[in-house]
CSV table of C-alpha atoms and ligand atoms in Angstrom, one decimal:
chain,number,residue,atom,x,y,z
A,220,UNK,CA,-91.2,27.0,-0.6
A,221,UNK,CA,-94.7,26.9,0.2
A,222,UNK,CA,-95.0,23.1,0.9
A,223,UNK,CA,-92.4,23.5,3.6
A,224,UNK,CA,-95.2,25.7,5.5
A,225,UNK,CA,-98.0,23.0,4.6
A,226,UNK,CA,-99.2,20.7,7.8
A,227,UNK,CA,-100.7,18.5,5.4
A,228,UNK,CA,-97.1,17.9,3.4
A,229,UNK,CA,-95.4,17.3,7.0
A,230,UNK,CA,-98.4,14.9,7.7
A,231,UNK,CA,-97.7,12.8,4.9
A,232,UNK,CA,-94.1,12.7,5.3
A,233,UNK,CA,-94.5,11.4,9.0
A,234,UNK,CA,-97.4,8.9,7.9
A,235,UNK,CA,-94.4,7.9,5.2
A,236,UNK,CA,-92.0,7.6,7.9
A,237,UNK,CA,-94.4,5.8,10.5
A,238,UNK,CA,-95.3,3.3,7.9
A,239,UNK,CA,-91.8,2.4,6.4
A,240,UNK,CA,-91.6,1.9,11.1
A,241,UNK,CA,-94.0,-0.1,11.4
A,242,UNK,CA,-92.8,-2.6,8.4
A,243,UNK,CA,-88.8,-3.0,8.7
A,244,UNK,CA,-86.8,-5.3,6.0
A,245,UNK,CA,-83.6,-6.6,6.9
A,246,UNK,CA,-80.6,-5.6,4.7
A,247,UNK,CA,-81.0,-7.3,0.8
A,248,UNK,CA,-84.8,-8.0,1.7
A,249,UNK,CA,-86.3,-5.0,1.1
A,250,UNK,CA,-88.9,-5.9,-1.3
A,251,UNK,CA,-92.1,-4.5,0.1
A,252,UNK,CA,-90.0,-1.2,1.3
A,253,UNK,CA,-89.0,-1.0,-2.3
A,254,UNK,CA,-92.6,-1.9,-3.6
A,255,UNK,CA,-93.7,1.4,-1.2
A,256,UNK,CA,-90.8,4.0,-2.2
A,257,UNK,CA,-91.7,3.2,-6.2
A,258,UNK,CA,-95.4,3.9,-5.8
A,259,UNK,CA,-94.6,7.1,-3.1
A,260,UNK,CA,-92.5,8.6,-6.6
A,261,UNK,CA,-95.1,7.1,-9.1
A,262,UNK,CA,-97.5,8.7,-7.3
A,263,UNK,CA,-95.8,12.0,-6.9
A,264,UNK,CA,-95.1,12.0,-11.3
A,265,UNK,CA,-91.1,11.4,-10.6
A,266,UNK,CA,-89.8,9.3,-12.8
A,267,UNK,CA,-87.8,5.7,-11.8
A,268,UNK,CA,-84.4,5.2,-13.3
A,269,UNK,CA,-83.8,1.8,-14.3
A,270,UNK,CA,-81.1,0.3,-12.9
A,271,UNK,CA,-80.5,-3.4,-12.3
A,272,UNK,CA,-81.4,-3.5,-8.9
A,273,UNK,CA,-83.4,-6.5,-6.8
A,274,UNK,CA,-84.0,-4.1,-4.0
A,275,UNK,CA,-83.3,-0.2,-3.8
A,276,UNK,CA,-85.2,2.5,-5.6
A,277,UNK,CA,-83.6,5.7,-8.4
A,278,UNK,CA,-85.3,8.3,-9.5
A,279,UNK,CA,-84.4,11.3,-11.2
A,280,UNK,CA,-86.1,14.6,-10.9
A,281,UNK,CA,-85.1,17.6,-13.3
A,282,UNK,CA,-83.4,17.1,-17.1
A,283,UNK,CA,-85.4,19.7,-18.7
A,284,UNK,CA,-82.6,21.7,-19.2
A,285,UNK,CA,-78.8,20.7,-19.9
A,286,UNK,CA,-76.9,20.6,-17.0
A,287,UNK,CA,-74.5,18.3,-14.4
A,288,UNK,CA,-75.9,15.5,-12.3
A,289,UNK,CA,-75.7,15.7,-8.3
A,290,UNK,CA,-76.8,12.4,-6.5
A,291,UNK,CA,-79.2,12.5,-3.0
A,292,UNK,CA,-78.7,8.7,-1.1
A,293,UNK,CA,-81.3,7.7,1.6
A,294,UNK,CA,-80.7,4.2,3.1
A,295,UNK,CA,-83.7,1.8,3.5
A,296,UNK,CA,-82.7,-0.9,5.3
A,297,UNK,CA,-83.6,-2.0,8.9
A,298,UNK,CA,-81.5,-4.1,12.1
A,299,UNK,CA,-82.0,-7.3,13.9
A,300,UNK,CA,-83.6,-5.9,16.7
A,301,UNK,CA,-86.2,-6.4,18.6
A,302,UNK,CA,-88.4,-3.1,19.5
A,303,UNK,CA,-89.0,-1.9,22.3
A,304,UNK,CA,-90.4,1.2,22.6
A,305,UNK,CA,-94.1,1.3,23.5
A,306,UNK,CA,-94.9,3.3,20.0
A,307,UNK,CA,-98.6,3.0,18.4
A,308,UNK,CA,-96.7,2.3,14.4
A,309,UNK,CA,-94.1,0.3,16.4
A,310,UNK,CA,-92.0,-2.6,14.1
A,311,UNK,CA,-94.9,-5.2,13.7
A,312,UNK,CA,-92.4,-7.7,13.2
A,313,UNK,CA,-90.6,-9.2,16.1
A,314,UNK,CA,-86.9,-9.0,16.0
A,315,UNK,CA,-86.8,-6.2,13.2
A,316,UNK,CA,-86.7,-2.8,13.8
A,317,UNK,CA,-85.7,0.6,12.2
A,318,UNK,CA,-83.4,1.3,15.4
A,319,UNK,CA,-80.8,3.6,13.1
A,320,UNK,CA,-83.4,5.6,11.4
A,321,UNK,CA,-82.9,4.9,8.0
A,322,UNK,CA,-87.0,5.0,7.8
A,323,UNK,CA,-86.5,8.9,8.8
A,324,UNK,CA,-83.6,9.3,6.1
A,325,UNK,CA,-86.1,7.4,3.1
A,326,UNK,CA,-89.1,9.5,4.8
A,327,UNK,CA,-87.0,13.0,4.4
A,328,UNK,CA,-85.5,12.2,1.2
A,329,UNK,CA,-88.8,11.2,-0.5
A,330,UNK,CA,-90.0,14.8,0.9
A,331,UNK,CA,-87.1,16.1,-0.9
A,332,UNK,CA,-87.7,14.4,-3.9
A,333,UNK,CA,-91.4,16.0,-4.1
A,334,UNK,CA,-90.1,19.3,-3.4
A,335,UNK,CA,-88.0,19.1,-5.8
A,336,UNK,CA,-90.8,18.0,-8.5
A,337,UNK,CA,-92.6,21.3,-7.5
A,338,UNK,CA,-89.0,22.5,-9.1
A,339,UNK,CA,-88.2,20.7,-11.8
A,340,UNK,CA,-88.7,23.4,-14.6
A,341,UNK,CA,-86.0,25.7,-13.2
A,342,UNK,CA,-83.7,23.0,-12.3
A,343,UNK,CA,-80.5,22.9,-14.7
A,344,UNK,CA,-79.8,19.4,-14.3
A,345,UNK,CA,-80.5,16.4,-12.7
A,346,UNK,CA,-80.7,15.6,-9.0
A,347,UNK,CA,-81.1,11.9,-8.8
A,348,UNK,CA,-82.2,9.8,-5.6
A,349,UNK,CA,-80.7,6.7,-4.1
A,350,UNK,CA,-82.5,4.7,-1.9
A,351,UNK,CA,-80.4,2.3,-0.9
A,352,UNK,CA,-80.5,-1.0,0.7
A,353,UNK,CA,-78.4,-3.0,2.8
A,354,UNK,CA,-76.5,-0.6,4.8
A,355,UNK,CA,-76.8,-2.3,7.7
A,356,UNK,CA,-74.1,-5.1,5.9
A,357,UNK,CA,-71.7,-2.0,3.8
A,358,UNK,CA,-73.1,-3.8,0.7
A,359,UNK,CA,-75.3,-1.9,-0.5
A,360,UNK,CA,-73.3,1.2,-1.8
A,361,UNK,CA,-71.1,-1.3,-4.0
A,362,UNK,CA,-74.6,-2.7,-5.3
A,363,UNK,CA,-75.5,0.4,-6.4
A,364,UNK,CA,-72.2,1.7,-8.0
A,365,UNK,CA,-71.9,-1.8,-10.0
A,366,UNK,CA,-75.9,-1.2,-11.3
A,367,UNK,CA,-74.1,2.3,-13.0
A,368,UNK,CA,-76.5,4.4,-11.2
A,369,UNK,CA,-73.5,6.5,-9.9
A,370,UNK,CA,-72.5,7.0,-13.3
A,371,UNK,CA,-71.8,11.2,-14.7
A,372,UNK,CA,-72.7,12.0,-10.6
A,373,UNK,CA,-70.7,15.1,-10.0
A,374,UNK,CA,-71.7,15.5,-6.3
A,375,UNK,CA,-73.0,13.1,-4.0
A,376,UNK,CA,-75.1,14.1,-0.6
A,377,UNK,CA,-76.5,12.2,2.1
A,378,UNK,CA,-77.4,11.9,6.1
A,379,UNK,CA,-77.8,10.0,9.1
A,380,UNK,CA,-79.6,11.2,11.8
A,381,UNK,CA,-78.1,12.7,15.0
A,382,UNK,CA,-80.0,11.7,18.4
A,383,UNK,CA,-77.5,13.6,20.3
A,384,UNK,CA,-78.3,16.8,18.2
A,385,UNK,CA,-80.9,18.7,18.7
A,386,UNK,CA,-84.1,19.2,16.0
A,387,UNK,CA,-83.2,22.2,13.8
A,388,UNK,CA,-79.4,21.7,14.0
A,389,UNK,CA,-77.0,19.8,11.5
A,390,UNK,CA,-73.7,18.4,12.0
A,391,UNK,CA,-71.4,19.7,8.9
A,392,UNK,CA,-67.6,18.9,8.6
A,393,UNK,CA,-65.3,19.0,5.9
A,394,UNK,CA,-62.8,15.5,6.5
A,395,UNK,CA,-63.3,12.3,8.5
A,396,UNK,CA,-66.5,12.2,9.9
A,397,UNK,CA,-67.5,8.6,10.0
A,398,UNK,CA,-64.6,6.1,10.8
A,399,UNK,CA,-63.2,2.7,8.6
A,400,UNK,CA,-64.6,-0.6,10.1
A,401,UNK,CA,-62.8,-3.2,9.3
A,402,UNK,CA,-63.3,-7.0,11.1
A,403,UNK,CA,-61.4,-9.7,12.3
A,404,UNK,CA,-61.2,-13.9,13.1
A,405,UNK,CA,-57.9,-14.7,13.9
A,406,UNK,CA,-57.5,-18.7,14.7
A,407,UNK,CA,-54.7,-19.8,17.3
A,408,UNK,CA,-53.5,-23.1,16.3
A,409,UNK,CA,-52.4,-25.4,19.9
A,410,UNK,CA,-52.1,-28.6,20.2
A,411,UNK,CA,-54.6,-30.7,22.8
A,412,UNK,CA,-53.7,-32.5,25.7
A,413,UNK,CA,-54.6,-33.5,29.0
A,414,UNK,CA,-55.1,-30.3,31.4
A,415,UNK,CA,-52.7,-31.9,33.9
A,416,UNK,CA,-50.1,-32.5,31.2
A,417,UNK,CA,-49.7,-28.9,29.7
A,418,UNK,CA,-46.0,-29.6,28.7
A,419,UNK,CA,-47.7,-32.7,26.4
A,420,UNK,CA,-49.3,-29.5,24.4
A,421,UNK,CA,-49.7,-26.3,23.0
A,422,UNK,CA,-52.3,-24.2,24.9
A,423,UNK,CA,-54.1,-21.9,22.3
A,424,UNK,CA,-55.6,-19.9,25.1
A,425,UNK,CA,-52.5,-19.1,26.9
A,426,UNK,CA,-51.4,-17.8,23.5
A,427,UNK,CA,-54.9,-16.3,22.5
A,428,UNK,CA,-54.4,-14.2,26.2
A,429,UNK,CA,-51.0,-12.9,25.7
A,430,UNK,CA,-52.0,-12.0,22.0
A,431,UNK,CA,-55.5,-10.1,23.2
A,432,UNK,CA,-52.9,-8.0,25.7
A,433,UNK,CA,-50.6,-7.2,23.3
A,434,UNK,CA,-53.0,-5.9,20.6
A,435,UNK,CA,-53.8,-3.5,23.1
A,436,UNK,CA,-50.7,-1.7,22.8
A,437,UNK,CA,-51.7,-1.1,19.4
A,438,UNK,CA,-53.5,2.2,20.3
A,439,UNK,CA,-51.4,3.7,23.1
A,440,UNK,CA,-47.9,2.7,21.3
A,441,UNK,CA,-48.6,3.0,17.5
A,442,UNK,CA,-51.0,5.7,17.1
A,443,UNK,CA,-50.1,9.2,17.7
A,444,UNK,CA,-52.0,11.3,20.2
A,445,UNK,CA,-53.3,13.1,17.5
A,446,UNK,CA,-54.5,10.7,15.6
A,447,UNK,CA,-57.3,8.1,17.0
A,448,UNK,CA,-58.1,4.4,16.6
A,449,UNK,CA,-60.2,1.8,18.5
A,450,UNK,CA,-58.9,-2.3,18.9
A,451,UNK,CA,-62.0,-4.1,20.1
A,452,UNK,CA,-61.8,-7.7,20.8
A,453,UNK,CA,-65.5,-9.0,21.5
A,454,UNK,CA,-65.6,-12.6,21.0
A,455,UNK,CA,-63.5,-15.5,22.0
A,456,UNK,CA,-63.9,-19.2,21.9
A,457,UNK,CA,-62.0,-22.1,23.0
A,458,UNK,CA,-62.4,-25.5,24.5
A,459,UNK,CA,-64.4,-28.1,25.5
A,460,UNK,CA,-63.9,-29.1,29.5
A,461,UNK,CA,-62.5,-28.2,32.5
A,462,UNK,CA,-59.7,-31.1,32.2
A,463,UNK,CA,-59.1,-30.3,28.8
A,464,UNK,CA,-57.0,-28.2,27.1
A,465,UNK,CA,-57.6,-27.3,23.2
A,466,UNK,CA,-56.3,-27.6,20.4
A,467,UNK,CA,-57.5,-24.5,18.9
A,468,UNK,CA,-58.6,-20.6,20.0
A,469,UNK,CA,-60.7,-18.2,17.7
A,470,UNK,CA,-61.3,-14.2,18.4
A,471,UNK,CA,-63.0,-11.8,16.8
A,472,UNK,CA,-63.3,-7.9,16.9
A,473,UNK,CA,-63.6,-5.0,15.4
A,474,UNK,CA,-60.9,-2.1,14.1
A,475,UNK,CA,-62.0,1.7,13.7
A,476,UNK,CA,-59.6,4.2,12.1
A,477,UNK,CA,-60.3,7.6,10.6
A,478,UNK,CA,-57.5,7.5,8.0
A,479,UNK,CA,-56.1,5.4,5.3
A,480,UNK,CA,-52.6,5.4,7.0
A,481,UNK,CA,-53.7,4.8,10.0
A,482,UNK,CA,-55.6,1.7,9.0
A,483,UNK,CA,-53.0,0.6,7.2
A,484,UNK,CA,-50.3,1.3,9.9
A,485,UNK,CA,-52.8,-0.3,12.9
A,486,UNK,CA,-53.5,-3.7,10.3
A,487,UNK,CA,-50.0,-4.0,10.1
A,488,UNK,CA,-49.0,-3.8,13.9
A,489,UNK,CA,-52.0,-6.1,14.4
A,490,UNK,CA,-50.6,-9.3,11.6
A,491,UNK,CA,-47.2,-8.6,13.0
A,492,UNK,CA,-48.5,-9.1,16.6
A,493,UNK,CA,-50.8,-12.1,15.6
A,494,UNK,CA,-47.9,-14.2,14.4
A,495,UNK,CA,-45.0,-13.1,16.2
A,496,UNK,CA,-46.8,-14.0,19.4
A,497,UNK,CA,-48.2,-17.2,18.4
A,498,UNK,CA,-44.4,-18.0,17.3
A,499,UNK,CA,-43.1,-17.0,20.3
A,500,UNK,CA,-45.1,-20.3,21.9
A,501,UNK,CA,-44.4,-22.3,18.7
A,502,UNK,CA,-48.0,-22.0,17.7
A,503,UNK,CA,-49.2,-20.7,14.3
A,504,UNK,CA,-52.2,-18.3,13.7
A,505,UNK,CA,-54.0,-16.9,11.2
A,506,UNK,CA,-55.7,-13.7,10.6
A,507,UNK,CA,-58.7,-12.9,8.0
A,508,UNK,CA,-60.0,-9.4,7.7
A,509,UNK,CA,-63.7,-8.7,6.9
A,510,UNK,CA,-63.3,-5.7,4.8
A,511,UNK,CA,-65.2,-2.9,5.8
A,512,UNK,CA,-66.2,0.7,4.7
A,513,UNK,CA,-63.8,3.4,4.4
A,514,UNK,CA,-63.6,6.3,6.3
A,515,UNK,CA,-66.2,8.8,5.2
A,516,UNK,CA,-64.1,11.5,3.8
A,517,UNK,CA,-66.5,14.7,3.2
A,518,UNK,CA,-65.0,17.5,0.7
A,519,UNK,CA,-64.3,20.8,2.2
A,520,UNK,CA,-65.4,22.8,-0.3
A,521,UNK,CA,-68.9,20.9,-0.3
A,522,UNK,CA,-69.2,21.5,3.5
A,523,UNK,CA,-68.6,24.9,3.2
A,524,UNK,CA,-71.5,25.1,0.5
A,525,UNK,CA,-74.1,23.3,2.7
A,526,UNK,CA,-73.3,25.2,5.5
A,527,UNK,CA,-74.2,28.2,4.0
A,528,UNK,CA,-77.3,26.5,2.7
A,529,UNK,CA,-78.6,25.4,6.2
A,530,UNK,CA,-78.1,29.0,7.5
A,531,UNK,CA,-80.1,29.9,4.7
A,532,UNK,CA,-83.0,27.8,5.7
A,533,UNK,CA,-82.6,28.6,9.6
A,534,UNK,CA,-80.9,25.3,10.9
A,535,UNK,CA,-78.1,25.8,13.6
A,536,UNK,CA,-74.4,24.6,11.7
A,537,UNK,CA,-72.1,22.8,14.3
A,538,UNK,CA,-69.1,20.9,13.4
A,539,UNK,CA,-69.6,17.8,15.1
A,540,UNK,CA,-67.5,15.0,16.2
A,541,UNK,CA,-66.6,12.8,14.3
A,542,UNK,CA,-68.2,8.9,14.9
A,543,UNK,CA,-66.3,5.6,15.1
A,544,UNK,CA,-69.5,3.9,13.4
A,545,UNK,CA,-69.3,2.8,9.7
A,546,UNK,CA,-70.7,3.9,6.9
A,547,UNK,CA,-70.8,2.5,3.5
A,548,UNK,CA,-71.6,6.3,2.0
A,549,UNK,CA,-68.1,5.9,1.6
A,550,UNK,CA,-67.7,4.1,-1.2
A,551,UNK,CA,-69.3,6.7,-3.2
A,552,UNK,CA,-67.2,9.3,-1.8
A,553,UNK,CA,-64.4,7.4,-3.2
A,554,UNK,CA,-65.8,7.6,-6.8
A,555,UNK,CA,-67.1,10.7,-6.4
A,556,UNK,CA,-67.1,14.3,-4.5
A,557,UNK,CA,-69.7,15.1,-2.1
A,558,UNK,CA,-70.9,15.3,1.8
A,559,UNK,CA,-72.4,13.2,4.8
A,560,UNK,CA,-74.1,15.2,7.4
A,561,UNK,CA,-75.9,14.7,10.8
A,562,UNK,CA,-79.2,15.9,11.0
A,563,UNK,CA,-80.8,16.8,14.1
A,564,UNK,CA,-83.3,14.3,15.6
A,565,UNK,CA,-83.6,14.7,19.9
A,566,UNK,CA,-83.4,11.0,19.8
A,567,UNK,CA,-83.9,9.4,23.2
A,568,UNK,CA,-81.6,6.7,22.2
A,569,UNK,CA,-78.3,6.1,20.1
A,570,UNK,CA,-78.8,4.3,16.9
A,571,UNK,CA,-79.4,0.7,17.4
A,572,UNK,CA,-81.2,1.0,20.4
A,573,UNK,CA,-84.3,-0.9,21.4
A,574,UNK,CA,-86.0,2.3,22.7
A,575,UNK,CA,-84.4,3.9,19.6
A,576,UNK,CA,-86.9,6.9,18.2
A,577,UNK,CA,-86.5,10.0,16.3
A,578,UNK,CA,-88.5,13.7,17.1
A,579,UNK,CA,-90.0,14.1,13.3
A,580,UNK,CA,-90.3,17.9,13.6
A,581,UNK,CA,-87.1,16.9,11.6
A,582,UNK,CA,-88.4,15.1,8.8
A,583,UNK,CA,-89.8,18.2,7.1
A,584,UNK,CA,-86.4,20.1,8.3
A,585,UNK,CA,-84.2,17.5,6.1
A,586,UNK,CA,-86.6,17.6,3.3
A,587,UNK,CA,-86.5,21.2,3.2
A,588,UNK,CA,-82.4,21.2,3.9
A,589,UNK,CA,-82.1,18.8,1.3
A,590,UNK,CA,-84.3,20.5,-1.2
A,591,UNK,CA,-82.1,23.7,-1.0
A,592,UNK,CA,-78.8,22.2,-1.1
A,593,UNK,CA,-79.5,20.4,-4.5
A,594,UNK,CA,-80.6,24.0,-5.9
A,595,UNK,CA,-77.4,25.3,-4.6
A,596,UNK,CA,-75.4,22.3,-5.5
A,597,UNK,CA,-76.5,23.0,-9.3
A,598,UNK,CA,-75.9,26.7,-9.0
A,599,UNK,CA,-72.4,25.8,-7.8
A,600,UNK,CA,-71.3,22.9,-10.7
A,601,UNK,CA,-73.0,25.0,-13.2
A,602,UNK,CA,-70.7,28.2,-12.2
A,603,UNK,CA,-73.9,30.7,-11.7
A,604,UNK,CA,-73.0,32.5,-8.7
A,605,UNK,CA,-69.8,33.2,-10.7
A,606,UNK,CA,-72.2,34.6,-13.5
A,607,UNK,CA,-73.9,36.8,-10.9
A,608,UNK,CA,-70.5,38.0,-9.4
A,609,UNK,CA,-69.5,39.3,-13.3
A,610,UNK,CA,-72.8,40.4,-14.1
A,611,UNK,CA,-72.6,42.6,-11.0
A,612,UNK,CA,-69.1,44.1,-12.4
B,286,NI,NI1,-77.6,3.9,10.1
């Protein structure tokens, strides 16, 4: 792996990184990102897939000789936010910003992807890359399963970066490792009236309060201790005046589970509470979910492979904790096996930050991480360190 030693290859992967920074696209809009990631491969001789895609880059590297198909996803997409960290190749657009890192995660994974070309003659089978948009919105993933590009993918592999983690550890875990977010509006239905006259109406925010409470109990008196979930209401609207009351309340908020029973348990407390309330104070209400990722389920037996393979290349293995973020690398774990780490970054900031940064003495880590665990991924699906063991005896 002589690149991995090579200042000039790290140079260009941080010039890489620090451009994609300096130029963010909003989820669905990557056009120019996309325009960049198809000349960095065209550049580099690896060859673009063609997928029917309006934004989002695949390439495939390897072929020569028969053999399975292992996926690598980066996500390209940036956030809403406006920077603020003081950086010379800081987001020249106001109000956009790479504040999750997902420039660091197409940055590595392009290094990857020319590591890999270096490769290509010994590699049998593919290793094709992702870059995926739209994240940011859990849309992206589906995009890219309905353009077939996940199609004969045997194994799947991908990252986010870790600013709690030091540079030159990764976060491995077989299991849960990123949680389910699912949304929800739920409308109160009441029935205006003059504030002095309550008994004249039905006051949605009386109902809206009692329901907020009780939602609460979801977690401490549904959910065993062993098992976690988050309720989070975060927005709620009603009325007009002080002399008023309304005739209707709206809330949203978020749900985070780790398991598909437990999702399915907490959604069903949550309806049940919703309308029995409401009926309690002769009011009706309505609940709409917005459907969010899964959990991110990573297979054991993958995690056990890639933590031998970042031994291998000197990174420090911890099992992390899991997050109650999202993550639409989920979907494809549900059509497919594979693994989601967290990669090491000393970040000064959590992920959708302002001030968020990354240390990019990681980038070439990743690359070089990443590089190795495809060669090892192949090994594995094509049964050679089996071969080895019987050659041996
Ligand atoms: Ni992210």
């Amino acid at each position: 792996m002589s690149l991995v030693l090579d200042k000039t290859f790290e140079q260009q992967l941080i010039a890489i990184r620090r451009h994609l920074h300096e130029y963010p696209e909003l989820s669905h809009e990557e056009v120019e990102t996309t325009a960049s990631i198809r000349k960095w491969l065209t550049d580099a001789n690896i060859r673009i897939a063609n997928y029917p895609l309006r934004t989002g880059v695949i390439a495939e590297v390897g072929g020569f000789h028969e053999g399975p198909v292992i996926a690598i996803r980066a996500d390209i997409d940036a956030l809403p936010i406006h920077e603020e960290t003081g950086l010379p190749f800081a987001s020249r657009f106001p109000g956009k910003m790479h504040a999750c890192g997902h420039d660091f995660h197409t940055a590595a994974i392009l290094g990857t992807a020319f590591l890999l070309k270096e490769k290509e003659q010994e590699l049998r089978g593919t290793v094709r890359f992702i870059f995926q948009p739209a994240e940011e919105k859990a849309k992206g993933a589906e995009q890219i399963i309905a353009s077939g590009a996940l199609e004969n993918v045997e194994a799947i592999f991908g990252m986010h970066n870790k600013p709690d983690l030091p540079v030159g550890t990764v976060g491995i875990k077989g299991g849960a490792i990123m949680a389910a977010a699912d949304g929800f509006i739920v409308e109160v239905e009441g029935r205006g009236s003059h504030a002095a006259v309550p008994e004249a109406g039905i006051d949605p925010i009386v109902i809206s309060a009692h329901i907020v409470t009780a939602l609460q109990s979801i977690v401490s008196r549904n959910v065993s201790a062993l098992e976690s979930a988050v309720v989070s209401v975060t927005r709620l609207n009603s009325g007009t005046a002080w002399n008023v009351i309304p005739d209707k309340a709206l809330f949203d908020g978020t749900l985070r589970t780790f398991d598909e029973r437990v999702r399915a348990r907490v959604r069903q407390r949550f309806e049940k509470i919703v309308h029995s309330v409401a009926d309690a104070f002769e009011s009706n209400a309505t609940v709409r979910w917005i459907e969010g990722p899964h959990p991110v389920i990573n297979d054991d037996e993958w995690a056990s492979v890639a933590t031998q393979t970042a031994k291998s290349v000197g990174l420090t293995v911890i099992e992390p904790l899991p997050s109650p973020a999202g993550e639409d690398f989920a979907f494809y774990l549900k059509k497919t096996a594979g693994l989601f780490v967290f990669f090491g970054t000393s970040g000064p900031k959590e992920w959708h930050h302002p001030a968020f940064d990354v240390d990019e003495r990681a980038l070439l880590l990743a690359a070089s991480f990443f590089t190795t665990l495809a060669q090892d991924a192949l090994k594995r699906l094509n049964k050679e360190d089996l071969q080895i063991i019987e050659a041996v005896k």
